[in-house]
PDB file of C-alpha atoms in Angstrom:
ATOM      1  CA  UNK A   1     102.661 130.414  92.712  1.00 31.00           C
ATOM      2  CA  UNK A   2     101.071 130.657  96.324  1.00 31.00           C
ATOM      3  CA  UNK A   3     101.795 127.999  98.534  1.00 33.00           C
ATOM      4  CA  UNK A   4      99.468 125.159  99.361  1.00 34.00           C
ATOM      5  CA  UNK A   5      97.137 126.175 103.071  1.00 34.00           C
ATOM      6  CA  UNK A   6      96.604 124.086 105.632  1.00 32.00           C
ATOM      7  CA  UNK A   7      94.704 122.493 106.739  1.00 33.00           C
ATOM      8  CA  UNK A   8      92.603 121.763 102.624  1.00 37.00           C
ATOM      9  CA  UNK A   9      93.754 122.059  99.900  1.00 42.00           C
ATOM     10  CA  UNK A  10      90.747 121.108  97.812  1.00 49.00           C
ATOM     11  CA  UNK A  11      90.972 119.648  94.653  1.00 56.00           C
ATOM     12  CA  UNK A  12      95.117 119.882  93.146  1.00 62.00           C
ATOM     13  CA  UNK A  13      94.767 121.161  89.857  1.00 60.00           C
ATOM     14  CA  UNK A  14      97.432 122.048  87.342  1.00 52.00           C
ATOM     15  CA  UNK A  15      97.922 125.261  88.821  1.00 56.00           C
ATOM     16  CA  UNK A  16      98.856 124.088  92.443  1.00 86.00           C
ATOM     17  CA  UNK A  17     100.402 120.932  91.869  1.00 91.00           C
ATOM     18  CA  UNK A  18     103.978 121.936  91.857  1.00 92.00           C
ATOM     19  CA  UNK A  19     103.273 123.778  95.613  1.00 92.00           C
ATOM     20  CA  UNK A  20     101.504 120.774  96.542  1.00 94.00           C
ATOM     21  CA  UNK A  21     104.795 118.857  95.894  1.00 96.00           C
ATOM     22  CA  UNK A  22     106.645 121.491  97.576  1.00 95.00           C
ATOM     23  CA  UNK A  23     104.723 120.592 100.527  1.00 95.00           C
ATOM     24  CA  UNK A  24     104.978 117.576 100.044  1.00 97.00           C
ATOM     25  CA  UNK A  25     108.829 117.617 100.369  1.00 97.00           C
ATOM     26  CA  UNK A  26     108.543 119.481 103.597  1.00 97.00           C
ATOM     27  CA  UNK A  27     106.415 116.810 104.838  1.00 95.00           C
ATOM     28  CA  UNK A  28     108.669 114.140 103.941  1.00 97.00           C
ATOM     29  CA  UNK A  29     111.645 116.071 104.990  1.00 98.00           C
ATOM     30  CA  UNK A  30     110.333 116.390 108.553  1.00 97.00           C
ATOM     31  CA  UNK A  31     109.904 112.504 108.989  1.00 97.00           C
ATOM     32  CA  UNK A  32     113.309 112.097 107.687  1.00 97.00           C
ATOM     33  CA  UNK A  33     114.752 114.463 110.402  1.00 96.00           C
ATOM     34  CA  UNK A  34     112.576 112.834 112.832  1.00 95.00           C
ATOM     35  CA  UNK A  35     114.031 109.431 112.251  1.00 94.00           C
ATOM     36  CA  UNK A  36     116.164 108.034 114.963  1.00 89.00           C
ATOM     37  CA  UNK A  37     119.640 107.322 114.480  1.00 84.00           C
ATOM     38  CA  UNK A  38     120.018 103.203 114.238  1.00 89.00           C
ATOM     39  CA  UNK A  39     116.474 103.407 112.656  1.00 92.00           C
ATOM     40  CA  UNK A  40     117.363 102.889 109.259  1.00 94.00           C
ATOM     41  CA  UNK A  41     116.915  98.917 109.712  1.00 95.00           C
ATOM     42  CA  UNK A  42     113.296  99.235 110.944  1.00 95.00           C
ATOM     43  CA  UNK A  43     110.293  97.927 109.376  1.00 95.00           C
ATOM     44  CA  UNK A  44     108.267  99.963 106.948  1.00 95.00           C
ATOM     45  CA  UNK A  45     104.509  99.484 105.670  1.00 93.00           C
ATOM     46  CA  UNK A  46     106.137  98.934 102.216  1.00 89.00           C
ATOM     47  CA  UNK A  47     106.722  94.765 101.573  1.00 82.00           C
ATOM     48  CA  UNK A  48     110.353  94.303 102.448  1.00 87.00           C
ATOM     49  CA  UNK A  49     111.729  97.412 102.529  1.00 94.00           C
ATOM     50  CA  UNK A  50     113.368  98.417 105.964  1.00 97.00           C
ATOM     51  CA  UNK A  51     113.690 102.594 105.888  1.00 97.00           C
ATOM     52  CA  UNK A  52     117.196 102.180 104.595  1.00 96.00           C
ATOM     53  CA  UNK A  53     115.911 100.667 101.564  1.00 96.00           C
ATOM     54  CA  UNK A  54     112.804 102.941 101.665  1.00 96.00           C
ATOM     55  CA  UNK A  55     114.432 106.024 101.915  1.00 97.00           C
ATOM     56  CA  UNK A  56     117.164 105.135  98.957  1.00 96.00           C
ATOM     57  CA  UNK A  57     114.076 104.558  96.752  1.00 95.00           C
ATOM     58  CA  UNK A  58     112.750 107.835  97.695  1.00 97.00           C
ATOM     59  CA  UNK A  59     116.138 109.822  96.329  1.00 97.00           C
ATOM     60  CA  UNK A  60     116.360 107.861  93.655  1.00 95.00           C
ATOM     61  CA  UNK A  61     112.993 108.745  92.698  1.00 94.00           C
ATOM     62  CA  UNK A  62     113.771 112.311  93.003  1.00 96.00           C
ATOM     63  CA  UNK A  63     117.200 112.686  90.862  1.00 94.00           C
ATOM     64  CA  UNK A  64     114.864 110.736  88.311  1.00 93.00           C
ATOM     65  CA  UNK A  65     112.234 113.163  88.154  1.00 94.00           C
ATOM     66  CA  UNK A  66     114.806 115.942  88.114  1.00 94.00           C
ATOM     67  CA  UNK A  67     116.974 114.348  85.513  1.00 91.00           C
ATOM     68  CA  UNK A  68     113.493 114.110  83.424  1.00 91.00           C
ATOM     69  CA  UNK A  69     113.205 117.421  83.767  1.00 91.00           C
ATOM     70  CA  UNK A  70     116.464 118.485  82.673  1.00 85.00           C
ATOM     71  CA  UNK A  71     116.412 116.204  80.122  1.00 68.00           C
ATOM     72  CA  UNK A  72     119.360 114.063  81.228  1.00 58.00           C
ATOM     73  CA  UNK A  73     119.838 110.422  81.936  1.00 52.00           C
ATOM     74  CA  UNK A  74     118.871 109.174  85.539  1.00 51.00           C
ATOM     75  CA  UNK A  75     121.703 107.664  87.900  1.00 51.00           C
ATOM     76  CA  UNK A  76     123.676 109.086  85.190  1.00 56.00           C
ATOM     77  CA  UNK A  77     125.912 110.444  88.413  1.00 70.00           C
ATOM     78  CA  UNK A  78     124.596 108.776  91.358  1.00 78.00           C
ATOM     79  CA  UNK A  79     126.487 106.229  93.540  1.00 77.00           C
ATOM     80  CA  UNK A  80     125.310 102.972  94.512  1.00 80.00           C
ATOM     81  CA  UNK A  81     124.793 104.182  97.863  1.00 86.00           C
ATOM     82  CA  UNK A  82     122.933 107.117  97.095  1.00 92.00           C
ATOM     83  CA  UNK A  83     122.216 107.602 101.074  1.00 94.00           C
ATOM     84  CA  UNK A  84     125.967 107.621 102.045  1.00 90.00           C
ATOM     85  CA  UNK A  85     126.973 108.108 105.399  1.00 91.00           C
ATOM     86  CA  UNK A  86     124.411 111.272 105.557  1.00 94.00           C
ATOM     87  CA  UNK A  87     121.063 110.112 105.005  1.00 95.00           C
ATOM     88  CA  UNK A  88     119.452 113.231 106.366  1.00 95.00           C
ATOM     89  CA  UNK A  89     121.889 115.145 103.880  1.00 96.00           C
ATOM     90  CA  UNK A  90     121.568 113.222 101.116  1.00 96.00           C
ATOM     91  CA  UNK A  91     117.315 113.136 101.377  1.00 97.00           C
ATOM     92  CA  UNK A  92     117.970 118.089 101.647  1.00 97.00           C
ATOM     93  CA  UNK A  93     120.023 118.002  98.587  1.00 95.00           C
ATOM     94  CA  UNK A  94     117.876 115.932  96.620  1.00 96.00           C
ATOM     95  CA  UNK A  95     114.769 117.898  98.034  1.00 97.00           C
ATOM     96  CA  UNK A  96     116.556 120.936  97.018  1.00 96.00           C
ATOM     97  CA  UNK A  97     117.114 119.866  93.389  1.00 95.00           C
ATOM     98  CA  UNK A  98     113.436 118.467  93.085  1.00 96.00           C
ATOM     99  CA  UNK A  99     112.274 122.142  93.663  1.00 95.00           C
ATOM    100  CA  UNK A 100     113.686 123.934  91.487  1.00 94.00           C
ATOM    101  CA  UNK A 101     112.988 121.497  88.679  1.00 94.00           C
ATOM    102  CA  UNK A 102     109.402 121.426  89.389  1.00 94.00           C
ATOM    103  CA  UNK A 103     109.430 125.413  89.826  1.00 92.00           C
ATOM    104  CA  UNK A 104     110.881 126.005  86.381  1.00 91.00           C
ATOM    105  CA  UNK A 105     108.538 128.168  84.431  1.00 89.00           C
ATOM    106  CA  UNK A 106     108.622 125.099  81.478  1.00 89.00           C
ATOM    107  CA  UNK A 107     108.229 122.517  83.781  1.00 89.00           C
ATOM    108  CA  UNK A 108     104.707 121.151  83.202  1.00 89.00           C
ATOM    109  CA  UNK A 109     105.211 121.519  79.475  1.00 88.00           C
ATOM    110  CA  UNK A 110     105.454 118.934  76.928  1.00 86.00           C
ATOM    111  CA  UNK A 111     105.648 114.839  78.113  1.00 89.00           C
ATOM    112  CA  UNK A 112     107.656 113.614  80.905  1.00 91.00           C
ATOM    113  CA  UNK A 113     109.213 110.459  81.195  1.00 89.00           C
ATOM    114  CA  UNK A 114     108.230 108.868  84.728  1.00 88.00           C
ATOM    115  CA  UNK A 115     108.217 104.707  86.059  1.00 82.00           C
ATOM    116  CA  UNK A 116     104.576 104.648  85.038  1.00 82.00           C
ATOM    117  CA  UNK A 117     105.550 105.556  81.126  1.00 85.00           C
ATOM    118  CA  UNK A 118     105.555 108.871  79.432  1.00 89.00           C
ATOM    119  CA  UNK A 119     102.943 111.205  80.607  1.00 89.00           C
ATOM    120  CA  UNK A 120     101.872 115.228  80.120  1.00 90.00           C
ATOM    121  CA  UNK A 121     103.538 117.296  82.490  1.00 91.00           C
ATOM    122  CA  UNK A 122     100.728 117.761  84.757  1.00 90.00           C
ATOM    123  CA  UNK A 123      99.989 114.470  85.330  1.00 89.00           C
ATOM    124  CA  UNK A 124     103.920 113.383  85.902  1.00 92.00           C
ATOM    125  CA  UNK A 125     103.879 115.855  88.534  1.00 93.00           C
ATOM    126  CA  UNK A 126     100.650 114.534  90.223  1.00 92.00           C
ATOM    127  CA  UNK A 127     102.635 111.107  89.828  1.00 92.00           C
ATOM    128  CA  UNK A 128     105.790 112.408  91.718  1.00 95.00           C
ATOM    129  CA  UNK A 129     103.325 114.282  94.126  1.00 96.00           C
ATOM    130  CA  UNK A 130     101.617 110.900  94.478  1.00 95.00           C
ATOM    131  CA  UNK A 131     105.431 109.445  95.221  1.00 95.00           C
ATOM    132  CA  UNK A 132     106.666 111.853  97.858  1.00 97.00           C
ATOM    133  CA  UNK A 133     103.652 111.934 100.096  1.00 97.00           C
ATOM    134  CA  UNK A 134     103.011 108.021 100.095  1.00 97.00           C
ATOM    135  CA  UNK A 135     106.832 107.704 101.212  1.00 97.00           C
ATOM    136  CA  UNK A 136     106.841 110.443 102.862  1.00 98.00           C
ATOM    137  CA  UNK A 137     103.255 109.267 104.897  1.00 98.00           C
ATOM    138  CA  UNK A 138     105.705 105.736 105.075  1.00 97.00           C
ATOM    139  CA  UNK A 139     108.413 107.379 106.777  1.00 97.00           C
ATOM    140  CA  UNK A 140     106.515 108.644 109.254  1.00 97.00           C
ATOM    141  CA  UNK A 141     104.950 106.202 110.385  1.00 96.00           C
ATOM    142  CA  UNK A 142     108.275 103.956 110.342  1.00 95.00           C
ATOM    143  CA  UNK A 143     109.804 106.631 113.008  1.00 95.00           C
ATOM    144  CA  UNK A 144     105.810 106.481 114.935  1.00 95.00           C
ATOM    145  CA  UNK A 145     104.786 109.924 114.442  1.00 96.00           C
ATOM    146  CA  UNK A 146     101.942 110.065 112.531  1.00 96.00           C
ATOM    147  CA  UNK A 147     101.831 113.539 113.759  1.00 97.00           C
ATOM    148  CA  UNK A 148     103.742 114.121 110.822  1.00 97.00           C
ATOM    149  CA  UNK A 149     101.522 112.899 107.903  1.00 97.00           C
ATOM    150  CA  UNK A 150     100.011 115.526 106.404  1.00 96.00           C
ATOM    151  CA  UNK A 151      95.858 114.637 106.419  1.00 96.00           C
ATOM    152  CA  UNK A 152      94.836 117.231 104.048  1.00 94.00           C
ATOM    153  CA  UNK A 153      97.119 116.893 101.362  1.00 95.00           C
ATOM    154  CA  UNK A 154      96.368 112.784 101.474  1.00 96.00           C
ATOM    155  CA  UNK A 155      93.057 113.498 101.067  1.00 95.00           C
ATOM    156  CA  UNK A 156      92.933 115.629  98.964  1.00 93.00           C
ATOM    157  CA  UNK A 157      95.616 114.027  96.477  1.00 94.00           C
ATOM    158  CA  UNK A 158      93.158 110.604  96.947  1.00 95.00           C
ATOM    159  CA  UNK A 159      90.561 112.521  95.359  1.00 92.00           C
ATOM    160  CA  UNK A 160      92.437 113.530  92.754  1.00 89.00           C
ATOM    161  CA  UNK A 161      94.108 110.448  91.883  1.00 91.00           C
ATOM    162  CA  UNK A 162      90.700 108.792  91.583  1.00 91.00           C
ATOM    163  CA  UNK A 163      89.168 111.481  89.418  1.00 88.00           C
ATOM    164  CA  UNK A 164      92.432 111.056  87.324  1.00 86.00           C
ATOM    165  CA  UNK A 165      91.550 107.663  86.330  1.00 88.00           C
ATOM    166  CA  UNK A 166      92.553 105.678  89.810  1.00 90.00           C
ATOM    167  CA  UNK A 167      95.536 102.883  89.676  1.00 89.00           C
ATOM    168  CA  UNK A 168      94.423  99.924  89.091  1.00 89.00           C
ATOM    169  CA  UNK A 169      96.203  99.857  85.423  1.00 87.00           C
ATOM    170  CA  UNK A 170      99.161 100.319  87.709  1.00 84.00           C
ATOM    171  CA  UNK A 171      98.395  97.617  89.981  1.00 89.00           C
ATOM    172  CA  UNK A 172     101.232  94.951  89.400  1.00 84.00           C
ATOM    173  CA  UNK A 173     104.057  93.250  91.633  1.00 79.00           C
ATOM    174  CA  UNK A 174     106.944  96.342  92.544  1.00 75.00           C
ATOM    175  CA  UNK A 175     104.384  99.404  91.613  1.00 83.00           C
ATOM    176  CA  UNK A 176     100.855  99.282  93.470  1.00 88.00           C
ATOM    177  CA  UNK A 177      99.395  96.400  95.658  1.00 88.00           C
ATOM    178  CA  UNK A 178      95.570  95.776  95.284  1.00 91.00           C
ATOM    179  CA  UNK A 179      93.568  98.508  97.403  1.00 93.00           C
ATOM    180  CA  UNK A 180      92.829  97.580 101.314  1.00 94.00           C
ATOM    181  CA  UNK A 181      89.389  97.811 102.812  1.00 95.00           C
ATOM    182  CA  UNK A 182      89.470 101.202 105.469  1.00 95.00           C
ATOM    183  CA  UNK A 183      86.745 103.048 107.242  1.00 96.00           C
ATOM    184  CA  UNK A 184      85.126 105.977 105.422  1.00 93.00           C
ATOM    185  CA  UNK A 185      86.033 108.049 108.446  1.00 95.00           C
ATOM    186  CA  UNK A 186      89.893 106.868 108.559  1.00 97.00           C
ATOM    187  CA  UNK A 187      92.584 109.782 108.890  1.00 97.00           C
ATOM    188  CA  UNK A 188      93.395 111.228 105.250  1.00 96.00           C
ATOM    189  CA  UNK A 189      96.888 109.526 105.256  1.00 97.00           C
ATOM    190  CA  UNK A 190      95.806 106.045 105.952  1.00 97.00           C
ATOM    191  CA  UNK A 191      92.659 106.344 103.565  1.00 97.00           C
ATOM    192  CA  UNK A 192      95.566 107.034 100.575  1.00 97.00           C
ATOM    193  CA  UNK A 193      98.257 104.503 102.066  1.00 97.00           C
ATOM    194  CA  UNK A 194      95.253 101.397 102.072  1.00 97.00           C
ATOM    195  CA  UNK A 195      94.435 102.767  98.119  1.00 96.00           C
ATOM    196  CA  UNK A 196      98.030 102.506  97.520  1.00 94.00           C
ATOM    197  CA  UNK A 197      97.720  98.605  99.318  1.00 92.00           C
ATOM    198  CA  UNK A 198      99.033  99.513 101.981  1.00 93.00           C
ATOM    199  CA  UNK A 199      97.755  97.017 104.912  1.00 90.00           C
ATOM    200  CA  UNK A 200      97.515  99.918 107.714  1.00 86.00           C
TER     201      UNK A 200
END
């Protein structure tokens, strides 16, 4: 499967998903390493969660979708802690794992249990797509480079989320805030972090 292109990516259909979300975890990955050291306590665009807090959810997220895909119980082996004393670490080896689950050759086959309920394949993988580049978008902006969020891919997964059906049957307290108003001309990353309710 050929790798995403900058700078559009056009609609993400079944076939491009999984490299979408391989991009995606670069782009995340770079605004992890580009977070500061004694930055973990700062304030995020997510309601009460510092990037500690954001970042935890983020791995957790991950060894769920990969224990979904290998068909094992999530947390079943993670600590409480799941950042440890290596945050930057522990965010590489989860990344790592994510990959090759989504790259298995099976991986879009058959339902996949996800937060949002049981979906097919495809769309739990534009669900964890949708995951990683809203945090990841998040984390970026926590450490101020929004140099980092990737506009195309945003855009691009907005569109596709919408044409999916949109979220508002997923707009509750812990999962999606009500959309916020934003200029038709906005930067792709802040167009999908206001549709997420994000206040940007």
């Amino acid at each position: 499967m050929n790798r995403v292109q900058d700078p559009a990516i056009g609609r993400i259909e079944t076939e491009t998903v999984v490299a979408a979300i391989d991009r995606a975890l670069d782009t995340a990955g770079a605004a992890v390493a580009a977070l500061e050291p004694g930055s973990l306590g700062a304030p995020t665009l997510c309601a009460d969660w510092d990037v500690h807090t954001l970042l935890e959810h983020l791995v957790r997220v991950i060894y769920g979708a990969v224990a979904a895909l290998s068909d094992i119980t999530a947390d079943a082996e993670l600590p409480a802690d799941v950042l440890g004393s290596d945050p930057h670490g522990a965010f590489a080896t989860a990344a790592e794992l994510d990959r090759a689950a989504w790259s298995r050759p099976d991986a879009l086959e058959g339902a996949v249990p996800t937060p949002l309920g049981e979906l097919p394949g495809p769309s739990a993988a534009l669900a964890h797509l949708l995951e990683l580049t809203v945090h990841g978008t998040d984390l970026a902006l926590a450490a101020g480079r929004t140099d980092l969020a990737d506009d195309a891919l945003c855009a691009a997964l907005l569109d596709a989320v919408v044409e999916a059906g949109g979220l508002d049957p997923y707009r509750r307290p812990g999962w999606f805030d009500a959309a916020v108003p934003v200029a038709d001309d906005a930067p792709g990353h802040l167009r999908l972090l206001a549709y997420t309710g994000r206040r940007v």
